[in-house]
Amino acid sequence: MVIHESLTTEIRASCDVLVCGGGFGGIAAALAASREGKRVLLLERNYMLGGLGTAGLVTIYLPLCDGYGRQVSFGIAEELLRLSVSLGHEGRFPRHFLFGEGTRTEKDPRYEASYNPQLFAILAEQLLVKSGVKILYGTCAAAVHKSGTHIAAVIAENKSGRFAISSRSVVDATGDADIAHLAGAPTENFRQGNVLAAWYYSWGRQHGYKLKMLGCSDIPDGQKKEGKQRPMLVNRRFTGLDGEEISEMVQLSHAAVLNDVLSRREKEGEDLVPVTIASIPQLRMTRRMAGEYTLDTEEMHTRFTDSIGMVPNWRRRGPVYEVPFRTLYSAACPNLIMAGRCTSVTEAMWDIMRVIPCCAVTGQAAGTAAAMTDDFPSLDIQQLQQRLTAQKVILHEEDLS
């Protein structure tokens, strides 16, 4: 049976730049666009910023450096790392990078940090509000209205009902390329599928407060090849693109947390309790844009004339990747740009680009570009690069000290 709907949706808001998704990519994009003097509206379906890095409890700000002492990611990526540990840290604290103490060699820890998710979410919210960004929590993008190839409005739903938002340019920071999918732009799904993860914070008299990283979290096939695969909690993988499947995944995650707590109580002989469980599914890779260029792991140390910043390989020391601007958009939808974990990369590169620093690097570029134009394929890349350079982003590996 099919129900045919005929809807008339009122435009209740307008902005220069609409950012859909409030994870690290969305935070960086909204901040960058607002600092360019634009009216920015950010939609977030949850009630806290940070996405998987806060509500999902994946609270490790992975490296900004190449592992041999060179910082490669700058700008808002570094600003947000410093913000994350400004009120304390939870283990990893890169004092040698933050304060210039000690050495930075392949034998030293990398420029990464562990942080408290609740504190970061509040600090990020205050940073965006102070910058002039308007945040709408509990708001999902449900559809798009197009005029030709351009997105003219995004249809949103929240407690106030269904309404439209008109915007000159749109940043897709949903993590799942939801806006690209709704707009009919080319996308690709993660073929391997996600394995179950059930990270949670626990407290016990003997061990105190700590993060338990229960289950797998990375590319499962890649782990298997490297011999680093953690035991799988269930013999099943998840696309992250089906509502019923995601609900089942979350229930399995909750059951795994409870089983782990009871098992640890029995083994450790203390009244261990979970103090925080993830409030969103701990999915890593689902769907991405198929952009004008697709970046691959083999392109380390490759110079791109349209680079918008650099990222390291968090899995191993050494590789440095320049990120082409062309990985952030498709000519099929000229005023839509991607930020975060759904940019145009190969399956192997996806696992590198999905982490917090990379999301912030692409977010800053996406937000800056969105403040400049509503036609990304025709944007003068040199003008964008000049603005990013003014924001203290280093674009090419040859320019690293």
Coordinates of C-alpha atoms in Angstrom, one line a residue:
M1 CA 0.0 0.0 0.0
V2 CA 1.3 3.5 -0.9
I3 CA 0.1 6.7 0.7
H4 CA 0.4 9.8 -1.6
E5 CA 1.1 13.0 0.3
S6 CA 0.7 16.5 -1.0
L7 CA 2.7 18.9 1.3
T8 CA 3.0 22.7 1.4
T9 CA 5.9 23.7 3.6
E10 CA 6.4 27.2 4.9
I11 CA 9.8 28.8 4.7
R12 CA 10.4 29.9 8.3
A13 CA 14.1 30.6 8.2
S14 CA 16.8 31.8 5.9
C15 CA 20.6 32.1 6.1
D16 CA 23.7 32.5 4.1
V17 CA 25.2 29.1 5.1
L18 CA 23.2 26.2 6.3
V19 CA 25.2 23.5 8.1
C20 CA 23.5 20.1 8.6
G21 CA 25.1 18.2 11.3
G22 CA 26.9 19.3 14.5
G23 CA 29.8 16.9 14.7
F24 CA 33.4 18.1 14.5
G25 CA 33.1 18.7 10.8
G26 CA 29.9 20.7 11.3
I27 CA 31.4 22.7 14.2
A28 CA 34.4 23.6 12.1
A29 CA 32.3 24.6 9.1
A30 CA 29.9 26.7 11.1
L31 CA 32.7 28.5 12.9
A32 CA 34.6 29.2 9.7
A33 CA 31.6 30.5 7.8
S34 CA 30.5 32.7 10.7
R35 CA 34.0 34.2 11.1
E36 CA 33.7 35.2 7.4
G37 CA 30.8 37.4 8.4
K38 CA 28.0 35.2 7.2
R39 CA 24.6 34.3 8.8
V40 CA 25.0 30.6 9.7
L41 CA 22.4 28.2 10.9
L42 CA 23.4 24.8 12.2
L43 CA 21.0 21.9 12.5
E44 CA 21.7 19.0 14.9
R45 CA 19.4 16.1 15.5
N46 CA 20.7 15.4 19.0
Y47 CA 20.8 17.8 21.9
M48 CA 24.6 18.2 22.1
L49 CA 27.4 19.0 19.7
G50 CA 30.2 16.7 18.8
G51 CA 28.5 13.7 17.2
L52 CA 30.4 10.5 17.6
G53 CA 33.1 12.4 19.5
T54 CA 30.8 13.3 22.3
A55 CA 27.4 11.5 22.2
G56 CA 29.1 8.5 20.8
L57 CA 31.8 8.5 23.4
V58 CA 34.7 8.2 20.9
T59 CA 36.6 10.7 22.9
I60 CA 40.1 10.4 21.5
Y61 CA 41.3 13.4 19.5
L62 CA 43.6 11.6 17.1
P63 CA 46.9 13.1 15.9
L64 CA 47.5 16.4 14.2
C65 CA 51.1 15.3 13.5
D66 CA 52.9 12.8 11.2
G67 CA 54.5 10.9 14.1
Y68 CA 58.0 12.2 13.4
G69 CA 57.6 15.6 15.1
R70 CA 55.9 17.6 12.3
Q71 CA 52.5 19.0 12.9
V72 CA 50.5 18.8 9.6
S73 CA 46.9 19.8 10.6
F74 CA 46.4 23.4 11.7
G75 CA 43.7 26.1 12.0
I76 CA 40.4 25.1 13.6
A77 CA 41.6 21.4 13.9
E78 CA 44.2 22.6 16.4
E79 CA 41.9 25.1 18.0
L80 CA 39.3 22.4 18.8
L81 CA 42.0 20.1 20.2
R82 CA 43.2 22.8 22.6
L83 CA 39.5 23.6 23.5
S84 CA 38.9 19.9 24.3
V85 CA 41.6 19.8 27.0
S86 CA 41.2 23.4 28.2
L87 CA 39.3 22.2 31.4
G88 CA 41.3 19.0 31.9
H89 CA 42.1 15.8 30.1
E90 CA 41.5 12.0 30.4
G91 CA 44.9 10.5 29.8
R92 CA 46.5 11.5 26.5
F93 CA 47.8 15.1 26.9
P94 CA 50.3 16.4 24.3
R95 CA 52.3 18.7 26.6
H96 CA 55.3 18.6 24.3
F97 CA 53.2 20.1 21.4
L98 CA 50.9 22.4 23.5
F99 CA 53.7 23.9 25.6
G100 CA 56.9 23.2 23.6
E101 CA 58.3 20.9 26.3
G102 CA 60.5 17.9 25.6
T103 CA 61.1 16.4 22.2
R104 CA 59.0 15.4 19.2
T105 CA 60.5 12.3 17.7
E106 CA 59.2 9.0 16.5
K107 CA 59.7 7.7 20.0
D108 CA 57.5 10.4 21.6
P109 CA 53.7 10.4 21.9
R110 CA 51.9 12.1 19.0
Y111 CA 49.9 15.3 19.0
E112 CA 46.7 13.8 20.3
A113 CA 44.5 14.1 23.4
S114 CA 41.7 12.4 25.4
Y115 CA 39.0 14.7 26.6
N116 CA 35.7 14.7 28.5
P117 CA 32.7 14.5 26.1
Q118 CA 30.2 16.6 28.1
L119 CA 32.7 19.4 28.8
F120 CA 33.7 19.6 25.1
A121 CA 30.1 19.7 23.9
I122 CA 29.3 22.7 26.2
L123 CA 32.5 24.5 25.3
A124 CA 31.9 24.0 21.6
E125 CA 28.3 25.2 21.9
Q126 CA 29.5 28.4 23.7
L127 CA 32.2 29.0 21.0
L128 CA 29.7 28.8 18.2
V129 CA 27.1 31.0 19.9
K130 CA 29.8 33.6 20.7
S131 CA 30.7 33.5 17.0
G132 CA 27.1 34.2 16.0
V133 CA 26.1 30.8 14.9
K134 CA 22.4 29.9 15.4
I135 CA 21.9 26.3 16.6
L136 CA 18.7 24.3 16.2
Y137 CA 18.9 21.2 18.3
G138 CA 16.5 18.2 17.9
T139 CA 16.2 19.1 14.2
C140 CA 16.5 16.6 11.3
A141 CA 16.8 17.4 7.6
A142 CA 14.0 15.4 6.0
A143 CA 14.1 16.6 2.3
V144 CA 15.5 19.2 0.0
H145 CA 13.8 21.5 -2.5
K146 CA 15.9 22.1 -5.7
S147 CA 15.8 24.8 -8.3
G148 CA 17.6 23.2 -11.2
T149 CA 20.8 21.6 -9.9
H150 CA 21.0 23.9 -6.9
I151 CA 19.4 23.3 -3.4
A152 CA 17.0 26.1 -2.9
A153 CA 15.8 25.0 0.6
V154 CA 16.2 22.2 3.1
I155 CA 13.1 20.8 4.7
A156 CA 13.6 20.2 8.4
E157 CA 11.5 18.7 11.2
N158 CA 11.6 19.3 14.9
K159 CA 9.3 19.9 17.9
S160 CA 7.8 22.9 16.0
G161 CA 6.8 20.7 13.1
R162 CA 7.9 20.6 9.5
F163 CA 9.4 23.8 7.9
A164 CA 11.8 24.9 5.2
I165 CA 15.1 26.8 5.4
S166 CA 16.3 28.7 2.4
S167 CA 20.1 29.1 2.1
R168 CA 22.6 30.3 -0.4
S169 CA 24.9 27.3 0.2
V170 CA 24.6 24.1 2.2
V171 CA 27.2 22.1 4.1
D172 CA 26.5 18.4 4.5
A173 CA 28.2 17.5 7.8
T174 CA 25.7 14.7 8.6
G175 CA 28.3 12.0 8.6
D176 CA 26.1 9.9 6.4
A177 CA 26.0 12.2 3.3
D178 CA 22.2 12.5 4.0
I179 CA 21.8 15.9 2.2
A180 CA 23.8 14.7 -0.8
H181 CA 21.6 11.6 -1.0
L182 CA 18.4 13.6 -0.7
A183 CA 19.6 16.0 -3.3
G184 CA 20.3 13.2 -5.8
A185 CA 24.1 13.9 -5.8
P186 CA 26.3 10.9 -6.5
T187 CA 27.1 8.8 -3.3
E188 CA 28.8 5.6 -2.4
N189 CA 28.0 3.2 0.5
F190 CA 30.6 1.6 2.8
R191 CA 30.8 -1.9 1.4
Q192 CA 32.4 -3.7 4.3
G193 CA 29.8 -2.6 6.8
N194 CA 30.3 -1.6 10.5
V195 CA 31.1 -4.0 13.3
L196 CA 29.4 -3.6 16.6
A197 CA 31.0 -1.3 19.2
A198 CA 29.8 -0.6 22.7
W199 CA 32.2 1.9 24.2
Y200 CA 31.1 3.2 27.6
Y201 CA 32.4 5.0 30.7
S202 CA 32.5 3.1 34.0
W203 CA 33.3 3.8 37.6
G204 CA 34.5 1.5 40.3
R205 CA 36.2 2.0 43.7
Q206 CA 39.4 0.3 42.5
H207 CA 39.7 1.6 39.0
G208 CA 38.0 4.9 39.2
Y209 CA 36.4 6.6 36.2
K210 CA 37.5 5.3 32.8
L211 CA 36.5 4.7 29.2
K212 CA 36.0 1.0 28.3
M213 CA 36.5 0.6 24.5
L214 CA 34.4 -2.5 24.1
G215 CA 34.3 -4.1 20.6
C216 CA 35.8 -3.2 17.3
S217 CA 35.9 0.4 16.0
D218 CA 37.9 0.4 12.8
I219 CA 37.8 -1.1 9.3
P220 CA 37.3 -4.8 10.1
D221 CA 39.0 -6.2 7.0
G222 CA 41.9 -3.8 7.4
Q223 CA 42.4 -5.0 11.0
K224 CA 42.3 -8.6 10.0
K225 CA 45.1 -8.0 7.4
E226 CA 47.2 -6.2 10.1
G227 CA 46.5 -8.9 12.7
K228 CA 45.1 -6.3 15.1
Q229 CA 41.4 -7.2 15.0
R230 CA 39.6 -7.1 18.4
P231 CA 37.2 -9.9 19.2
M232 CA 33.9 -9.1 17.5
L233 CA 30.9 -8.8 19.9
V234 CA 28.5 -10.3 17.3
N235 CA 29.1 -12.0 14.0
R236 CA 27.3 -9.3 12.0
R237 CA 27.9 -6.1 10.2
F238 CA 25.7 -3.0 9.9
T239 CA 25.3 -0.5 7.0
G240 CA 24.0 2.3 9.3
L241 CA 21.5 3.3 6.6
D242 CA 18.4 1.5 7.7
G243 CA 16.3 2.6 10.7
E244 CA 15.3 -0.9 11.9
E245 CA 18.9 -2.2 11.5
I246 CA 20.3 0.7 13.5
S247 CA 17.7 0.1 16.3
E248 CA 18.8 -3.5 16.5
M249 CA 22.4 -2.5 16.6
V250 CA 21.8 -0.1 19.5
Q251 CA 20.0 -2.8 21.5
L252 CA 22.9 -5.2 20.9
S253 CA 25.3 -2.5 22.0
H254 CA 23.3 -1.9 25.2
A255 CA 23.3 -5.7 25.9
A256 CA 27.0 -5.9 25.4
V257 CA 27.6 -3.1 27.9
L258 CA 25.5 -4.8 30.6
N259 CA 27.2 -8.2 30.0
D260 CA 30.6 -6.6 30.2
V261 CA 29.7 -4.8 33.5
L262 CA 28.4 -7.9 35.1
S263 CA 31.4 -9.9 33.9
R264 CA 33.9 -7.3 35.3
R265 CA 32.0 -7.2 38.6
E266 CA 32.4 -11.0 38.9
K267 CA 36.1 -10.9 37.9
E268 CA 37.2 -7.8 39.7
G269 CA 35.0 -8.2 42.8
E270 CA 33.7 -4.6 43.0
D271 CA 30.5 -2.7 42.4
L272 CA 31.4 -1.5 39.0
V273 CA 28.7 0.7 37.3
P274 CA 28.3 2.3 33.9
V275 CA 28.1 6.0 34.3
T276 CA 27.7 7.0 30.6
I277 CA 26.6 5.0 27.6
A278 CA 26.5 6.3 24.0
S279 CA 23.3 8.1 23.1
I280 CA 23.9 7.6 19.4
P281 CA 24.9 4.5 17.4
Q282 CA 28.7 4.0 17.2
L283 CA 28.9 3.8 13.5
R284 CA 32.1 4.8 11.7
M285 CA 31.4 4.8 8.0
T286 CA 28.1 4.6 6.2
R287 CA 27.7 6.7 3.0
R288 CA 29.9 9.3 1.4
M289 CA 29.9 11.8 -1.5
A290 CA 31.3 10.6 -4.9
G291 CA 33.0 13.9 -5.7
E292 CA 35.0 15.4 -8.5
Y293 CA 38.1 13.6 -7.2
T294 CA 38.5 10.5 -5.0
L295 CA 41.5 10.5 -2.6
D296 CA 43.3 7.2 -2.0
T297 CA 45.8 5.9 0.6
E298 CA 48.5 5.5 -2.0
E299 CA 48.6 9.3 -2.6
M300 CA 50.6 10.1 0.5
H301 CA 53.1 13.0 0.0
T302 CA 51.4 13.9 -3.2
R303 CA 51.1 17.6 -4.0
F304 CA 47.7 18.8 -5.1
T305 CA 47.3 22.3 -6.5
D306 CA 43.9 22.6 -5.0
S307 CA 44.9 21.4 -1.5
I308 CA 42.8 22.8 1.3
G309 CA 44.9 21.4 4.1
M310 CA 46.8 18.3 5.3
V311 CA 46.0 15.3 7.4
P312 CA 48.2 12.5 8.8
N313 CA 47.6 8.8 9.1
W314 CA 46.4 8.2 12.6
R315 CA 47.0 4.4 12.2
R316 CA 50.8 4.7 11.6
R317 CA 53.6 7.3 11.6
G318 CA 54.9 8.9 8.5
P319 CA 52.2 9.4 5.8
V320 CA 51.0 12.9 5.1
Y321 CA 48.0 13.6 2.8
E322 CA 47.1 16.9 1.1
V323 CA 43.3 17.1 0.7
P324 CA 42.1 18.2 -2.7
F325 CA 39.2 20.7 -2.7
R326 CA 37.6 18.5 -5.4
T327 CA 36.9 15.8 -2.8
L328 CA 34.4 18.1 -1.1
Y329 CA 31.9 18.6 -3.9
S330 CA 30.1 17.3 -6.9
A331 CA 29.2 19.3 -10.0
A332 CA 25.8 17.6 -9.9
C333 CA 24.8 19.8 -7.0
P334 CA 27.0 23.0 -7.2
N335 CA 26.0 24.7 -3.9
L336 CA 26.4 21.6 -1.7
I337 CA 29.7 20.9 0.0
M338 CA 30.8 18.1 2.3
A339 CA 32.5 18.3 5.7
G340 CA 33.6 15.5 8.0
R341 CA 33.7 11.8 7.4
C342 CA 31.6 11.7 4.1
T343 CA 34.0 13.4 1.7
S344 CA 35.1 11.6 -1.6
V345 CA 37.7 9.0 -0.7
T346 CA 38.4 5.3 -1.4
E347 CA 37.3 2.7 1.1
A348 CA 40.8 2.4 2.5
M349 CA 41.2 6.1 2.8
W350 CA 37.8 6.5 4.5
D351 CA 39.2 5.0 7.7
I352 CA 41.9 7.7 7.8
M353 CA 39.6 10.6 6.9
R354 CA 36.7 9.8 9.2
V355 CA 38.5 10.8 12.4
I356 CA 38.2 14.1 14.3
P357 CA 41.2 16.1 13.0
C358 CA 40.4 15.3 9.4
C359 CA 36.7 16.2 10.0
A360 CA 37.9 19.6 11.3
V361 CA 40.2 20.2 8.4
T362 CA 37.6 19.6 5.8
G363 CA 35.0 21.4 7.9
Q364 CA 37.1 24.6 8.0
A365 CA 37.6 24.5 4.2
A366 CA 33.9 23.7 3.5
G367 CA 32.7 26.5 5.8
T368 CA 35.1 29.0 4.3
A369 CA 34.1 28.1 0.7
A370 CA 30.4 28.2 1.6
A371 CA 30.9 31.7 2.8
M372 CA 32.4 32.7 -0.5
T373 CA 30.1 31.1 -3.1
D374 CA 27.1 29.1 -4.0
D375 CA 28.9 27.4 -6.9
F376 CA 31.8 25.3 -5.7
P377 CA 33.0 24.0 -9.1
S378 CA 33.6 27.5 -10.3
L379 CA 35.2 28.8 -7.1
D380 CA 38.6 30.4 -7.6
I381 CA 40.8 27.9 -5.6
Q382 CA 43.5 30.4 -5.2
Q383 CA 41.2 32.8 -3.4
L384 CA 40.0 30.0 -1.1
Q385 CA 43.6 29.0 -0.4
Q386 CA 44.5 32.6 0.4
R387 CA 41.7 32.8 3.0
L388 CA 42.7 29.5 4.5
T389 CA 46.3 30.6 4.7
A390 CA 45.2 33.7 6.5
Q391 CA 43.4 31.4 9.0
K392 CA 46.9 29.8 9.6
V393 CA 46.2 26.6 7.6
I394 CA 49.3 25.2 5.9
L395 CA 48.3 23.7 2.6
H396 CA 51.3 21.9 1.2
E397 CA 53.8 19.5 2.8
E398 CA 56.7 21.3 1.2
D399 CA 55.8 24.4 3.3
L400 CA 56.1 22.5 6.6
S401 CA 59.1 23.6 8.8

